[in-house]
């Protein structure tokens, strides 16, 4: 069995995401199931105790796709705020749910187009709401 990368999530993010996933449109979708599986394996902490090197909701992070060395600056957002062209990635997208809870230096595999697997590594976090004191985002 493959060992999963450990992740840390904010209690506030988990509560907000659970409320989103409980909506009729999302309740039984594969994306909801994937995100719930992330909750089940996460270390959930209070927002004030969130390590500053972890990708949380609305965080902006630099990442590198280790499969092709492409660099990206991505912001992890709720679906209504997603805009892939602007680097605003929905937490319900495969790469979004893969990024949630990762620390700087951690990598995770995520499925890309045509079944190709990518390895994405978080290299820096430019903004994290918990670190900035923006807990009511």
mmCIF file of C-alpha atoms in Angstrom:
data_model
loop_
_atom_site.group_PDB
_atom_site.id
_atom_site.type_symbol
_atom_site.label_atom_id
_atom_site.label_comp_id
_atom_site.label_asym_id
_atom_site.label_seq_id
_atom_site.Cartn_x
_atom_site.Cartn_y
_atom_site.Cartn_z
ATOM 1 C CA UNK A 1 0.000 0.000 0.000
ATOM 2 C CA UNK A 2 1.318 3.441 -0.960
ATOM 3 C CA UNK A 3 2.071 5.738 1.966
ATOM 4 C CA UNK A 4 0.232 9.039 1.649
ATOM 5 C CA UNK A 5 1.851 12.389 2.286
ATOM 6 C CA UNK A 6 0.763 13.695 5.704
ATOM 7 C CA UNK A 7 -1.402 16.818 5.569
ATOM 8 C CA UNK A 8 -2.599 19.475 8.014
ATOM 9 C CA UNK A 9 -5.947 21.237 7.683
ATOM 10 C CA UNK A 10 -7.551 24.136 9.506
ATOM 11 C CA UNK A 11 -10.724 23.286 11.411
ATOM 12 C CA UNK A 12 -12.353 26.357 9.859
ATOM 13 C CA UNK A 13 -11.471 25.229 6.321
ATOM 14 C CA UNK A 14 -12.822 21.738 7.018
ATOM 15 C CA UNK A 15 -16.102 23.149 8.383
ATOM 16 C CA UNK A 16 -16.567 25.427 5.375
ATOM 17 C CA UNK A 17 -15.684 22.689 2.912
ATOM 18 C CA UNK A 18 -18.008 20.180 4.608
ATOM 19 C CA UNK A 19 -20.843 22.714 4.270
ATOM 20 C CA UNK A 20 -20.019 23.092 0.569
ATOM 21 C CA UNK A 21 -19.891 19.323 0.041
ATOM 22 C CA UNK A 22 -23.258 18.867 1.763
ATOM 23 C CA UNK A 23 -25.043 20.844 -0.970
ATOM 24 C CA UNK A 24 -27.234 18.675 -3.232
ATOM 25 C CA UNK A 25 -25.163 19.505 -6.323
ATOM 26 C CA UNK A 26 -21.955 18.163 -4.779
ATOM 27 C CA UNK A 27 -23.005 15.635 -2.144
ATOM 28 C CA UNK A 28 -22.410 12.443 -4.153
ATOM 29 C CA UNK A 29 -19.776 13.571 -6.654
ATOM 30 C CA UNK A 30 -16.342 11.946 -7.035
ATOM 31 C CA UNK A 31 -14.708 15.286 -6.141
ATOM 32 C CA UNK A 32 -16.617 15.375 -2.848
ATOM 33 C CA UNK A 33 -15.532 11.829 -2.062
ATOM 34 C CA UNK A 34 -11.889 12.686 -2.751
ATOM 35 C CA UNK A 35 -12.024 15.749 -0.515
ATOM 36 C CA UNK A 36 -13.725 13.838 2.301
ATOM 37 C CA UNK A 37 -10.954 11.230 2.090
ATOM 38 C CA UNK A 38 -8.444 14.058 2.592
ATOM 39 C CA UNK A 39 -10.325 15.169 5.727
ATOM 40 C CA UNK A 40 -10.199 11.629 7.093
ATOM 41 C CA UNK A 41 -6.411 11.411 6.858
ATOM 42 C CA UNK A 42 -5.615 14.971 7.954
ATOM 43 C CA UNK A 43 -4.307 16.389 11.185
ATOM 44 C CA UNK A 44 -6.977 19.046 11.853
ATOM 45 C CA UNK A 45 -5.856 22.065 13.891
ATOM 46 C CA UNK A 46 -7.352 25.341 15.063
ATOM 47 C CA UNK A 47 -6.712 28.208 12.620
ATOM 48 C CA UNK A 48 -4.471 30.003 15.132
ATOM 49 C CA UNK A 49 -2.347 26.838 15.391
ATOM 50 C CA UNK A 50 -1.987 26.336 11.638
ATOM 51 C CA UNK A 51 1.682 26.044 10.616
ATOM 52 C CA UNK A 52 2.590 28.911 8.295
ATOM 53 C CA UNK A 53 4.158 26.599 5.699
ATOM 54 C CA UNK A 54 0.921 24.724 4.886
ATOM 55 C CA UNK A 55 -1.387 25.344 1.907
ATOM 56 C CA UNK A 56 -4.834 26.233 3.271
ATOM 57 C CA UNK A 57 -7.880 27.649 1.505
ATOM 58 C CA UNK A 58 -7.103 30.949 -0.249
ATOM 59 C CA UNK A 59 -3.349 30.405 0.128
ATOM 60 C CA UNK A 60 -1.072 31.410 -2.758
ATOM 61 C CA UNK A 61 1.820 29.043 -3.325
ATOM 62 C CA UNK A 62 4.658 28.473 -5.750
ATOM 63 C CA UNK A 63 4.764 24.935 -7.104
ATOM 64 C CA UNK A 64 6.856 22.979 -9.560
ATOM 65 C CA UNK A 65 5.598 20.092 -11.642
ATOM 66 C CA UNK A 66 8.482 17.672 -11.138
ATOM 67 C CA UNK A 67 7.435 15.677 -14.208
ATOM 68 C CA UNK A 68 8.232 18.571 -16.582
ATOM 69 C CA UNK A 69 9.942 21.270 -14.420
ATOM 70 C CA UNK A 70 7.169 23.838 -15.079
ATOM 71 C CA UNK A 71 6.699 26.420 -12.328
ATOM 72 C CA UNK A 72 3.314 27.763 -11.253
ATOM 73 C CA UNK A 73 1.944 30.228 -8.736
ATOM 74 C CA UNK A 74 -1.437 28.876 -7.653
ATOM 75 C CA UNK A 75 -4.122 30.143 -5.304
ATOM 76 C CA UNK A 76 -6.377 27.485 -3.795
ATOM 77 C CA UNK A 77 -9.977 28.726 -3.879
ATOM 78 C CA UNK A 78 -13.592 27.687 -3.477
ATOM 79 C CA UNK A 79 -15.263 26.637 -6.763
ATOM 80 C CA UNK A 80 -17.114 29.935 -7.272
ATOM 81 C CA UNK A 81 -13.782 31.817 -7.291
ATOM 82 C CA UNK A 82 -11.907 29.471 -9.643
ATOM 83 C CA UNK A 83 -10.188 30.825 -12.750
ATOM 84 C CA UNK A 84 -7.492 28.486 -14.062
ATOM 85 C CA UNK A 85 -6.100 31.121 -16.447
ATOM 86 C CA UNK A 86 -5.422 33.361 -13.430
ATOM 87 C CA UNK A 87 -3.946 30.515 -11.368
ATOM 88 C CA UNK A 88 -7.007 30.327 -9.086
ATOM 89 C CA UNK A 89 -7.532 26.586 -8.676
ATOM 90 C CA UNK A 90 -10.731 25.091 -7.260
ATOM 91 C CA UNK A 91 -10.308 22.843 -4.257
ATOM 92 C CA UNK A 92 -12.637 20.437 -6.098
ATOM 93 C CA UNK A 93 -10.232 20.088 -9.046
ATOM 94 C CA UNK A 94 -7.841 17.126 -8.769
ATOM 95 C CA UNK A 95 -4.820 19.404 -8.365
ATOM 96 C CA UNK A 96 -6.712 21.558 -5.845
ATOM 97 C CA UNK A 97 -7.626 18.716 -3.530
ATOM 98 C CA UNK A 98 -4.053 17.410 -3.915
ATOM 99 C CA UNK A 99 -2.568 20.761 -2.801
ATOM 100 C CA UNK A 100 -4.805 21.241 0.229
ATOM 101 C CA UNK A 101 -2.842 20.676 3.436
ATOM 102 C CA UNK A 102 0.599 20.212 1.869
ATOM 103 C CA UNK A 103 3.664 21.809 3.464
ATOM 104 C CA UNK A 104 6.453 23.596 1.644
ATOM 105 C CA UNK A 105 8.797 20.903 0.356
ATOM 106 C CA UNK A 106 6.126 18.206 0.110
ATOM 107 C CA UNK A 107 5.115 16.628 -3.193
ATOM 108 C CA UNK A 108 2.023 14.771 -4.263
ATOM 109 C CA UNK A 109 0.961 12.891 -7.374
ATOM 110 C CA UNK A 110 -2.162 14.079 -9.147
ATOM 111 C CA UNK A 111 -3.873 12.903 -12.323
ATOM 112 C CA UNK A 112 -3.519 15.190 -15.309
ATOM 113 C CA UNK A 113 -5.122 15.083 -18.725
ATOM 114 C CA UNK A 114 -5.072 11.863 -20.750
ATOM 115 C CA UNK A 115 -4.320 9.829 -17.635
ATOM 116 C CA UNK A 116 -0.805 11.234 -17.196
ATOM 117 C CA UNK A 117 0.313 11.482 -13.572
ATOM 118 C CA UNK A 118 2.117 14.636 -12.444
ATOM 119 C CA UNK A 119 4.208 15.146 -9.312
ATOM 120 C CA UNK A 120 3.597 18.602 -7.871
ATOM 121 C CA UNK A 121 5.921 20.040 -5.222
ATOM 122 C CA UNK A 122 5.125 23.092 -3.078
ATOM 123 C CA UNK A 123 8.201 25.335 -3.066
ATOM 124 C CA UNK A 124 6.957 28.486 -1.278
ATOM 125 C CA UNK A 125 3.856 30.078 0.202
ATOM 126 C CA UNK A 126 3.348 33.781 -0.497
ATOM 127 C CA UNK A 127 0.088 34.208 1.374
ATOM 128 C CA UNK A 128 -1.746 32.089 3.900
ATOM 129 C CA UNK A 129 -4.873 33.546 5.572
ATOM 130 C CA UNK A 130 -4.078 32.015 8.960
ATOM 131 C CA UNK A 131 -0.550 33.489 8.984
ATOM 132 C CA UNK A 132 -1.926 36.880 7.908
ATOM 133 C CA UNK A 133 -4.645 36.851 10.581
ATOM 134 C CA UNK A 134 -7.371 36.793 7.907
ATOM 135 C CA UNK A 135 -9.496 34.137 9.585
ATOM 136 C CA UNK A 136 -12.835 35.473 8.326
ATOM 137 C CA UNK A 137 -12.073 35.125 4.611
#
